[in-house]
Short mmCIF file of C-alpha atoms in Angstrom, two decimals:
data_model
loop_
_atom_site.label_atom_id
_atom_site.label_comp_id
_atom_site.label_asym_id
_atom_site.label_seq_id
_atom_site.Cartn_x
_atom_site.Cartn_y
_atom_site.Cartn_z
CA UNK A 1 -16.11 13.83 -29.76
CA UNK A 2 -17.07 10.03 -30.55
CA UNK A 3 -17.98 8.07 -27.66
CA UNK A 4 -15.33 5.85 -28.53
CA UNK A 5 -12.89 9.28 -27.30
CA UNK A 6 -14.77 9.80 -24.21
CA UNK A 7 -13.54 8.29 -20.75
CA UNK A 8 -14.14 8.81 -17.42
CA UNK A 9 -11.76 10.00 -14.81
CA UNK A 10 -10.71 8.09 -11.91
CA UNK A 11 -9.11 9.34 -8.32
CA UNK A 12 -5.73 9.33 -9.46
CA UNK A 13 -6.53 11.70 -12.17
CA UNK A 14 -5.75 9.20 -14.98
CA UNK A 15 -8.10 8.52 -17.87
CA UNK A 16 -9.77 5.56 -17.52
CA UNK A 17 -11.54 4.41 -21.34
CA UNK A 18 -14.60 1.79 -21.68
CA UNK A 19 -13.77 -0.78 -24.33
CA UNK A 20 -16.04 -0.91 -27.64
CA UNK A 21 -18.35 2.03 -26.25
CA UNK A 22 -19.81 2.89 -29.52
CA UNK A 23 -20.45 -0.93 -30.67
CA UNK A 24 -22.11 -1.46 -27.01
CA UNK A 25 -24.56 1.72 -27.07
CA UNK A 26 -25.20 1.03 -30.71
CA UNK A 27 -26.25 -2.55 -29.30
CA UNK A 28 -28.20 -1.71 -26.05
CA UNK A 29 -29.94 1.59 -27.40
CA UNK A 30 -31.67 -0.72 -30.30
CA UNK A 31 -34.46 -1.66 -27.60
CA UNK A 32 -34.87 1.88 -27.04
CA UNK A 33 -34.34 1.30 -23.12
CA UNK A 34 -35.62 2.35 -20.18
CA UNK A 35 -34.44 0.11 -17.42
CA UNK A 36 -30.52 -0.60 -17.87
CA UNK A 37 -28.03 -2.70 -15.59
CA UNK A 38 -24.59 -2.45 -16.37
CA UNK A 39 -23.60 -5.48 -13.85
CA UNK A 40 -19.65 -4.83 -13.80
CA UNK A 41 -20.00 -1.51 -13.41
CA UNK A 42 -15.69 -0.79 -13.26
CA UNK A 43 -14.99 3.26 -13.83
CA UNK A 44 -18.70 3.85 -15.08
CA UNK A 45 -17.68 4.49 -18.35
CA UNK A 46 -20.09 2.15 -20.05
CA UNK A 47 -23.05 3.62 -17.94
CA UNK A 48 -22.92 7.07 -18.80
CA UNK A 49 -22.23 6.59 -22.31
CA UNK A 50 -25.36 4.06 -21.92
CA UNK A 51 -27.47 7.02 -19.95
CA UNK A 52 -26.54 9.75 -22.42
CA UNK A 53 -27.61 7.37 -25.45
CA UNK A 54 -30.89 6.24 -23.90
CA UNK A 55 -31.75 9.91 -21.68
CA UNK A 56 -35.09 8.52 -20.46
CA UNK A 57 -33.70 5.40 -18.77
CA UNK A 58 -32.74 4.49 -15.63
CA UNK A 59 -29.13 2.11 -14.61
CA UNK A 60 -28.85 -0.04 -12.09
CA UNK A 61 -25.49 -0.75 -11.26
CA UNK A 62 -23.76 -3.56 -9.64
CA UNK A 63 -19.63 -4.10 -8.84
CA UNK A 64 -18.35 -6.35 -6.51
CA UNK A 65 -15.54 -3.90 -5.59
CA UNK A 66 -16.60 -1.20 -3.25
CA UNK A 67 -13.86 1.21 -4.69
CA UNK A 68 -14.95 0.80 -8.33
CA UNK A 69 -18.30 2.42 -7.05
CA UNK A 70 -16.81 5.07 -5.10
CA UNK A 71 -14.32 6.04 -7.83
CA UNK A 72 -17.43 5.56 -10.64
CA UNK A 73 -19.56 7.70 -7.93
CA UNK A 74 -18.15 10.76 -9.90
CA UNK A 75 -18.34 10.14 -12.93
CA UNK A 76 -22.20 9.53 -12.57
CA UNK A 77 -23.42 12.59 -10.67
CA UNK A 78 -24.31 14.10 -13.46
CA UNK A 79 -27.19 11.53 -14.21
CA UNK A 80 -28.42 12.12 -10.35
CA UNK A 81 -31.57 9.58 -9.20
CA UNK A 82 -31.27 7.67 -12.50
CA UNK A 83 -28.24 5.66 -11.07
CA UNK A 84 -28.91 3.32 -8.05
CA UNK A 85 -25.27 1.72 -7.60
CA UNK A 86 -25.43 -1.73 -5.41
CA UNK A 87 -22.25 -3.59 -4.45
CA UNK A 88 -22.67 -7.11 -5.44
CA UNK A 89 -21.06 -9.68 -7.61
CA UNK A 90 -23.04 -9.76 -11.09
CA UNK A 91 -23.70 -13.71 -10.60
CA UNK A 92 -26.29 -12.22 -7.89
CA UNK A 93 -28.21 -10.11 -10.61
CA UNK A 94 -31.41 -11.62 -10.46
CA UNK A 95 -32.09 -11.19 -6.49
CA UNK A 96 -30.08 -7.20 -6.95
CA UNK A 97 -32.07 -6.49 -9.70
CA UNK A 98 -35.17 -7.69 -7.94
CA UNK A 99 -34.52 -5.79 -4.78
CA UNK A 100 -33.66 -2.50 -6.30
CA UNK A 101 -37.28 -3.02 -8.00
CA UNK A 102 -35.83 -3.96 -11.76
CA UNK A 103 -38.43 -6.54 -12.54
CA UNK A 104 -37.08 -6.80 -15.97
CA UNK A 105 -34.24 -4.42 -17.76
CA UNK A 106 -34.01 -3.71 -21.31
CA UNK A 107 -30.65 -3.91 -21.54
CA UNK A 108 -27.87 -5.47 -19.40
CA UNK A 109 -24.19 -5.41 -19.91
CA UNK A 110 -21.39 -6.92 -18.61
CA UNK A 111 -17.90 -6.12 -18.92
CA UNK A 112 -15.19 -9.01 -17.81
CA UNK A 113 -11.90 -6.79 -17.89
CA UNK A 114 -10.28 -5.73 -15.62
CA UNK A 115 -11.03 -2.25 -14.63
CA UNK A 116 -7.94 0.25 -14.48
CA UNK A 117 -7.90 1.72 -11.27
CA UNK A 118 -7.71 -1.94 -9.67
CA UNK A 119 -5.18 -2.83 -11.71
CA UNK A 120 -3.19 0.35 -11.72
CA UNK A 121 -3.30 -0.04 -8.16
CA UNK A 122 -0.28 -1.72 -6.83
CA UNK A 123 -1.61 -1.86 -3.23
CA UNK A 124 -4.39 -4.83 -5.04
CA UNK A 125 -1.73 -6.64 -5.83
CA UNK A 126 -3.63 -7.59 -9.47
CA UNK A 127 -0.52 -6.45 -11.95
CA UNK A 128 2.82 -8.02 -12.07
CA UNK A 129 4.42 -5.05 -13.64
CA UNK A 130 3.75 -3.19 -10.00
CA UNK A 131 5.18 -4.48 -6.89
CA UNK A 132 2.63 -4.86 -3.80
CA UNK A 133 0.87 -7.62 -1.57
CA UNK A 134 -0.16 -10.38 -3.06
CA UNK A 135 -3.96 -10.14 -2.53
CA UNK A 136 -6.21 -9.72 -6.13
CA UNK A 137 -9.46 -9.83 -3.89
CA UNK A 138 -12.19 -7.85 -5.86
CA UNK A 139 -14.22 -7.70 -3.44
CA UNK A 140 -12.37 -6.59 0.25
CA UNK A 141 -15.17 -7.99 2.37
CA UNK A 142 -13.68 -12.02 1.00
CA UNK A 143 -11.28 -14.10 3.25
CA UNK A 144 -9.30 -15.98 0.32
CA UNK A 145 -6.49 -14.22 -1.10
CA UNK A 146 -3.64 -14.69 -3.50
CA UNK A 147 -1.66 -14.85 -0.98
CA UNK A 148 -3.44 -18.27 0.45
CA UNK A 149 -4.04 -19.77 -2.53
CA UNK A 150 -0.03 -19.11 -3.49
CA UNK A 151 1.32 -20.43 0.09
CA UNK A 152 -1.76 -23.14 0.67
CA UNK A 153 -2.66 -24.84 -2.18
CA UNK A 154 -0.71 -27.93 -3.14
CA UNK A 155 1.35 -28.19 -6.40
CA UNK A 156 -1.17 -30.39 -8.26
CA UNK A 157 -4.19 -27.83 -7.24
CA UNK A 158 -1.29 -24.84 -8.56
CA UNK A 159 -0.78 -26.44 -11.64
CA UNK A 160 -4.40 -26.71 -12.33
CA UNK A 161 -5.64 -23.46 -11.83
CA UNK A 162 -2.51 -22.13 -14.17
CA UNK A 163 -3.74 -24.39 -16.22
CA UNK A 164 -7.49 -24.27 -16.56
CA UNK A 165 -7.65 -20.74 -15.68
CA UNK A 166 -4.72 -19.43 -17.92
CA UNK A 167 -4.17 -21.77 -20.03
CA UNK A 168 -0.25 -21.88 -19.59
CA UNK A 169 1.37 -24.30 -21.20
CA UNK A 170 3.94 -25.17 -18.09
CA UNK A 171 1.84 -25.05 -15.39
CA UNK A 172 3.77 -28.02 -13.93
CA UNK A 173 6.82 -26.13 -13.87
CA UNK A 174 5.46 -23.06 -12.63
CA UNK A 175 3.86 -24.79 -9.50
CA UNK A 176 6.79 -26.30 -9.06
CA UNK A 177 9.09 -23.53 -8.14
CA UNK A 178 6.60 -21.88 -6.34
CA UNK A 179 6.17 -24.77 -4.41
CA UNK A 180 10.06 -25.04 -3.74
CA UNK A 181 10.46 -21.35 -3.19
CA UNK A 182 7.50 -21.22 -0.46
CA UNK A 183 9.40 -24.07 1.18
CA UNK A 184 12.01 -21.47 2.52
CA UNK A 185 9.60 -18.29 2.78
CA UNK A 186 6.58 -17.51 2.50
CA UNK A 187 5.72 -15.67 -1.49
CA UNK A 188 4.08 -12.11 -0.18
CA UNK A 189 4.38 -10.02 -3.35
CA UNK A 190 3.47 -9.97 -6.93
CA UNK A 191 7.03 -9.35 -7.29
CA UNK A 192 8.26 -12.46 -5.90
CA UNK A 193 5.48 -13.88 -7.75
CA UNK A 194 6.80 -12.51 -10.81
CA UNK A 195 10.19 -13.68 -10.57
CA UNK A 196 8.98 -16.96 -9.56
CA UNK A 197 6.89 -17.32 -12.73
CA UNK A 198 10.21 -16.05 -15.12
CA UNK A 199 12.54 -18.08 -13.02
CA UNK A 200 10.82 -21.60 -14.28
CA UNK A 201 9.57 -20.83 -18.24
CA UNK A 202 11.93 -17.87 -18.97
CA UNK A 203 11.48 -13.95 -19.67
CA UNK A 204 10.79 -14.57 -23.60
CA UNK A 205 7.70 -12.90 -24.46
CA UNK A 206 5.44 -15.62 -26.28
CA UNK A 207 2.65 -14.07 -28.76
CA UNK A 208 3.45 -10.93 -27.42
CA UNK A 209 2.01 -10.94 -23.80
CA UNK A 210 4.79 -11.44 -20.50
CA UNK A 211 5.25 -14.76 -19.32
CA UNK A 212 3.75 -13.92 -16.06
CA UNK A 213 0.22 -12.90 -17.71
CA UNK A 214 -1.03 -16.23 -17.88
CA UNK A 215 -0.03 -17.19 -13.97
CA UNK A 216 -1.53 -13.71 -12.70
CA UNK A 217 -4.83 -13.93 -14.64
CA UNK A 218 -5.40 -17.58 -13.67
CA UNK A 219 -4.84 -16.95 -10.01
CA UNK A 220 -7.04 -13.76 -10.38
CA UNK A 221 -9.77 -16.09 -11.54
CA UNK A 222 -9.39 -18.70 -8.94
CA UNK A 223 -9.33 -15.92 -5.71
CA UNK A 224 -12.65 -14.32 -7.26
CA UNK A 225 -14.19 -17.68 -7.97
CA UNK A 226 -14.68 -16.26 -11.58
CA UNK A 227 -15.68 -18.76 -13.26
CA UNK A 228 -18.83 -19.57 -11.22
CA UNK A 229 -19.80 -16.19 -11.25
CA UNK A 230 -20.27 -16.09 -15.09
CA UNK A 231 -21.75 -19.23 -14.83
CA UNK A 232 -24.44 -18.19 -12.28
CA UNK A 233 -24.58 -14.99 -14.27
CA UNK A 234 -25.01 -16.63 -17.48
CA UNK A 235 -27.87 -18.89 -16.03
CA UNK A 236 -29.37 -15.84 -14.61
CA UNK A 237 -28.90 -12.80 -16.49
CA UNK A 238 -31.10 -14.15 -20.22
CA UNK A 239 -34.30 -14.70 -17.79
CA UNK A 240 -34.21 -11.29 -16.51
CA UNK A 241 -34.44 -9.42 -19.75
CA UNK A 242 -37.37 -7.76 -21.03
CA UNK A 243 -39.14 -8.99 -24.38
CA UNK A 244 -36.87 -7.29 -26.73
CA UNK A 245 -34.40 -6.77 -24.17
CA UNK A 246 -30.72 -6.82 -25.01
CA UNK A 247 -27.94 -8.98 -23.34
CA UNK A 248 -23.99 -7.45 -24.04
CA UNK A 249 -20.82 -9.48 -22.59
CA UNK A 250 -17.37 -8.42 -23.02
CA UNK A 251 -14.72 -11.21 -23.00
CA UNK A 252 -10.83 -10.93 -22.64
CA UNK A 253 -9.63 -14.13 -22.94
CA UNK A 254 -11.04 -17.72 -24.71
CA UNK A 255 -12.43 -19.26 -21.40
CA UNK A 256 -14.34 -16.48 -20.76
CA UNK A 257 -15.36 -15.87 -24.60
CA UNK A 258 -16.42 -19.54 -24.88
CA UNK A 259 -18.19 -19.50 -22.16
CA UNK A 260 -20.42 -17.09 -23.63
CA UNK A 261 -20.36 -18.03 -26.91
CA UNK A 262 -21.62 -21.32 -26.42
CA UNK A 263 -23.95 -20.14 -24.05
CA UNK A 264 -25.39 -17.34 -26.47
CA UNK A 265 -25.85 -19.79 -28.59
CA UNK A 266 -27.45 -22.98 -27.20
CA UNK A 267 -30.43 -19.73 -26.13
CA UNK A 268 -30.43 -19.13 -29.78
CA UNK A 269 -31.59 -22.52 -30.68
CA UNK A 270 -34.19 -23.01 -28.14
CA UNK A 271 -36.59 -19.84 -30.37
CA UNK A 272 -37.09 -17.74 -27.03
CA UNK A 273 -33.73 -15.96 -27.90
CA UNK A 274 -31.38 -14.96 -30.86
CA UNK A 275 -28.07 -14.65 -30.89
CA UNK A 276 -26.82 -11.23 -32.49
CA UNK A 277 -23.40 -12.38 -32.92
CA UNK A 278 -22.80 -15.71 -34.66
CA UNK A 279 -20.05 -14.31 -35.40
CA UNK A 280 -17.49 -11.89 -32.91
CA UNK A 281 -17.66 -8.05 -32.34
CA UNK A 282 -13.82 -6.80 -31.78
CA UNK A 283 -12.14 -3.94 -31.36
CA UNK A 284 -11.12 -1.47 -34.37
CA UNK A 285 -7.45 -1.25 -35.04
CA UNK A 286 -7.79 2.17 -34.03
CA UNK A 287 -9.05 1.44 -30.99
CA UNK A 288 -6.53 -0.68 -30.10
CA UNK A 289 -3.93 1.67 -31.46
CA UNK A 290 -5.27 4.40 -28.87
CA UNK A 291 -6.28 2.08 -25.92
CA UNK A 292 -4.26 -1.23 -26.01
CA UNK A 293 -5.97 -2.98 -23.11
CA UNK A 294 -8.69 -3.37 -25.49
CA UNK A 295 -6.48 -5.47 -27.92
CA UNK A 296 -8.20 -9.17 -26.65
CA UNK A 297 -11.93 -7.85 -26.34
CA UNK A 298 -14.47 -9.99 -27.99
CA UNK A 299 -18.05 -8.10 -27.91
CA UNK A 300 -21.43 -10.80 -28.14
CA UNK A 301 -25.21 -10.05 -27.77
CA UNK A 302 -28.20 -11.68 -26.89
CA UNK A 303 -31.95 -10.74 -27.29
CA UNK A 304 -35.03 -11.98 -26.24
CA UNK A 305 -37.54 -12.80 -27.99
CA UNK A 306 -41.45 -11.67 -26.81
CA UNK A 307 -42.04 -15.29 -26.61
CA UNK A 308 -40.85 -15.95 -23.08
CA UNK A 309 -38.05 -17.90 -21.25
CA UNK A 310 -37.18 -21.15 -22.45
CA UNK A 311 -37.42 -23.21 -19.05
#
């Protein structure tokens, strides 16, 4: 069976598949590693195709969400004293990696998605096709929750975040009802949220995602401060890579993607790094075909050169 086939099993049974497995181990296992941190560590898919590649190395493995690494726990038994799983958000890799005793790592990947338990779970409140509390906190140990940011923030700091964060093109109208809406009740589901969302642009499907996908992912991003975590991570993650060593991102939408793109490649043009994908890794159609959650993924690599850090 080709790593691409393989998945891991989560608690509820369910099949949980990492996106582009072959294309990342073909990546990372080009160093020949033996110090790996997979930094959004989800199901542990990625890491144990990454430990069975590379069956020397050691993973260090970092996720903000405390269930991800009890349901991943599993999963990774098999590898035993190899894995060292810390939870932590990945824009703190270079003080995790340096108190688990990773100096440098050889390889490093990070994987932006979603992961499927969390959004499968309707008790997260992540997924407006489930009904549950509005909440989308990653990490359970955080204060701010969807459901503050839906009830507290004012209509011009709404329509921002739609805005910037999922690039909707009606974010005025969408803040607006749930402005108006909140007025009478307080919004304490991702149902109401939903409804909210259809009730001011409509149930048409545009470019073949729900109307509601935009809203959800943007307010996903603001609650879990995303966007400054991949910048901190970004900064961080390049200068802690071995000589040789191998940086992998996977992006889901064009925020994230050019984020890392442009990032990837103002390294490249400084000579301490090169950029191993000028142009885009995606998905196969037949991995799309058999797991459709992959359909958006956009795969880019970094290495670094044995010439040092730029700064």
């Amino acid at each position: 069976m080709s790593l691409a086939a393989k998945s891991h099993n989560g608690a509820d049974g369910r099949a949980h598949v990492p996106v582009m497995a072959v294309e990342v181990v073909e990546l990372l296992s080009a160093p020949h590693p033996l110090t790996i941190v997979d930094a959004t560590l989800g199901t542990g898919g990625h890491s144990a195709a990454m430990l069975t590649a590379a069956r020397q190395a050691r993973l260090l493995a970092i996720d903000h969400d405390a269930l991800a690494i009890e349901h991943a726990r599993e999963g990774l038994a098999q590898f035993g004293s190899r894995v060292m799983a810390v939870q932590a958000n990945f824009s703190e890799i270079a003080s995790v990696m340096k108190e688990a005793g990773f100096e440098r790592a050889d390889a490093i990947l990070a994987d932006l998605g979603m992961s499927s338990f969390a959004l499968d779970d309707a008790s997260r409140g992540f997924s407006f096709r489930l009904d549950g509390p509005l909440d989308m906190r990653m990490d359970q140990r955080a204060q701010y929750s969807a459901y503050d940011l839906i009830n507290e923030e004012s209509e011009a700091e709404l329509a921002r975040i739609i805005r910037e964060y999922g690039e909707e093109r009606m974010p005025g109208r969408i803040a607006r009802t749930i402005v108006e809406a909140r007025r009478k009740r307080r919004i304490e589901t991702s149902a109401e949220l939903r409804a909210l969302v259809e009730r001011a642009i409509g149930t048409r499907r545009s470019g073949g995602i729900h109307p509601a996908t935009r809203t959800f992912q943007a307010i996903r991003i603001a609650v879990n401060r995303e966007v400054e975590s991949l910048e901190a991570f970004l900064r961080d993650a390049p200068t802690m890579l071995a000589p040789g060593g191998r940086l992998a991102i996977i992006a889901y939408h064009s925020l994230e993607d050019r984020a890392v793109k442009n990032c990837f490649r103002e390294l490249g043009r400084t000579g301490a790094y090169k950029n191993l994908s000028a142009k885009v890794i995606k998905p196969t159609p037949r991995e799309i075909a058999e797991n459709p959650r992959a359909r958006s993924a956009r795969l880019r690599c970094l290495e670094k050169m044995s010439g040092g850090d730029p700064l």
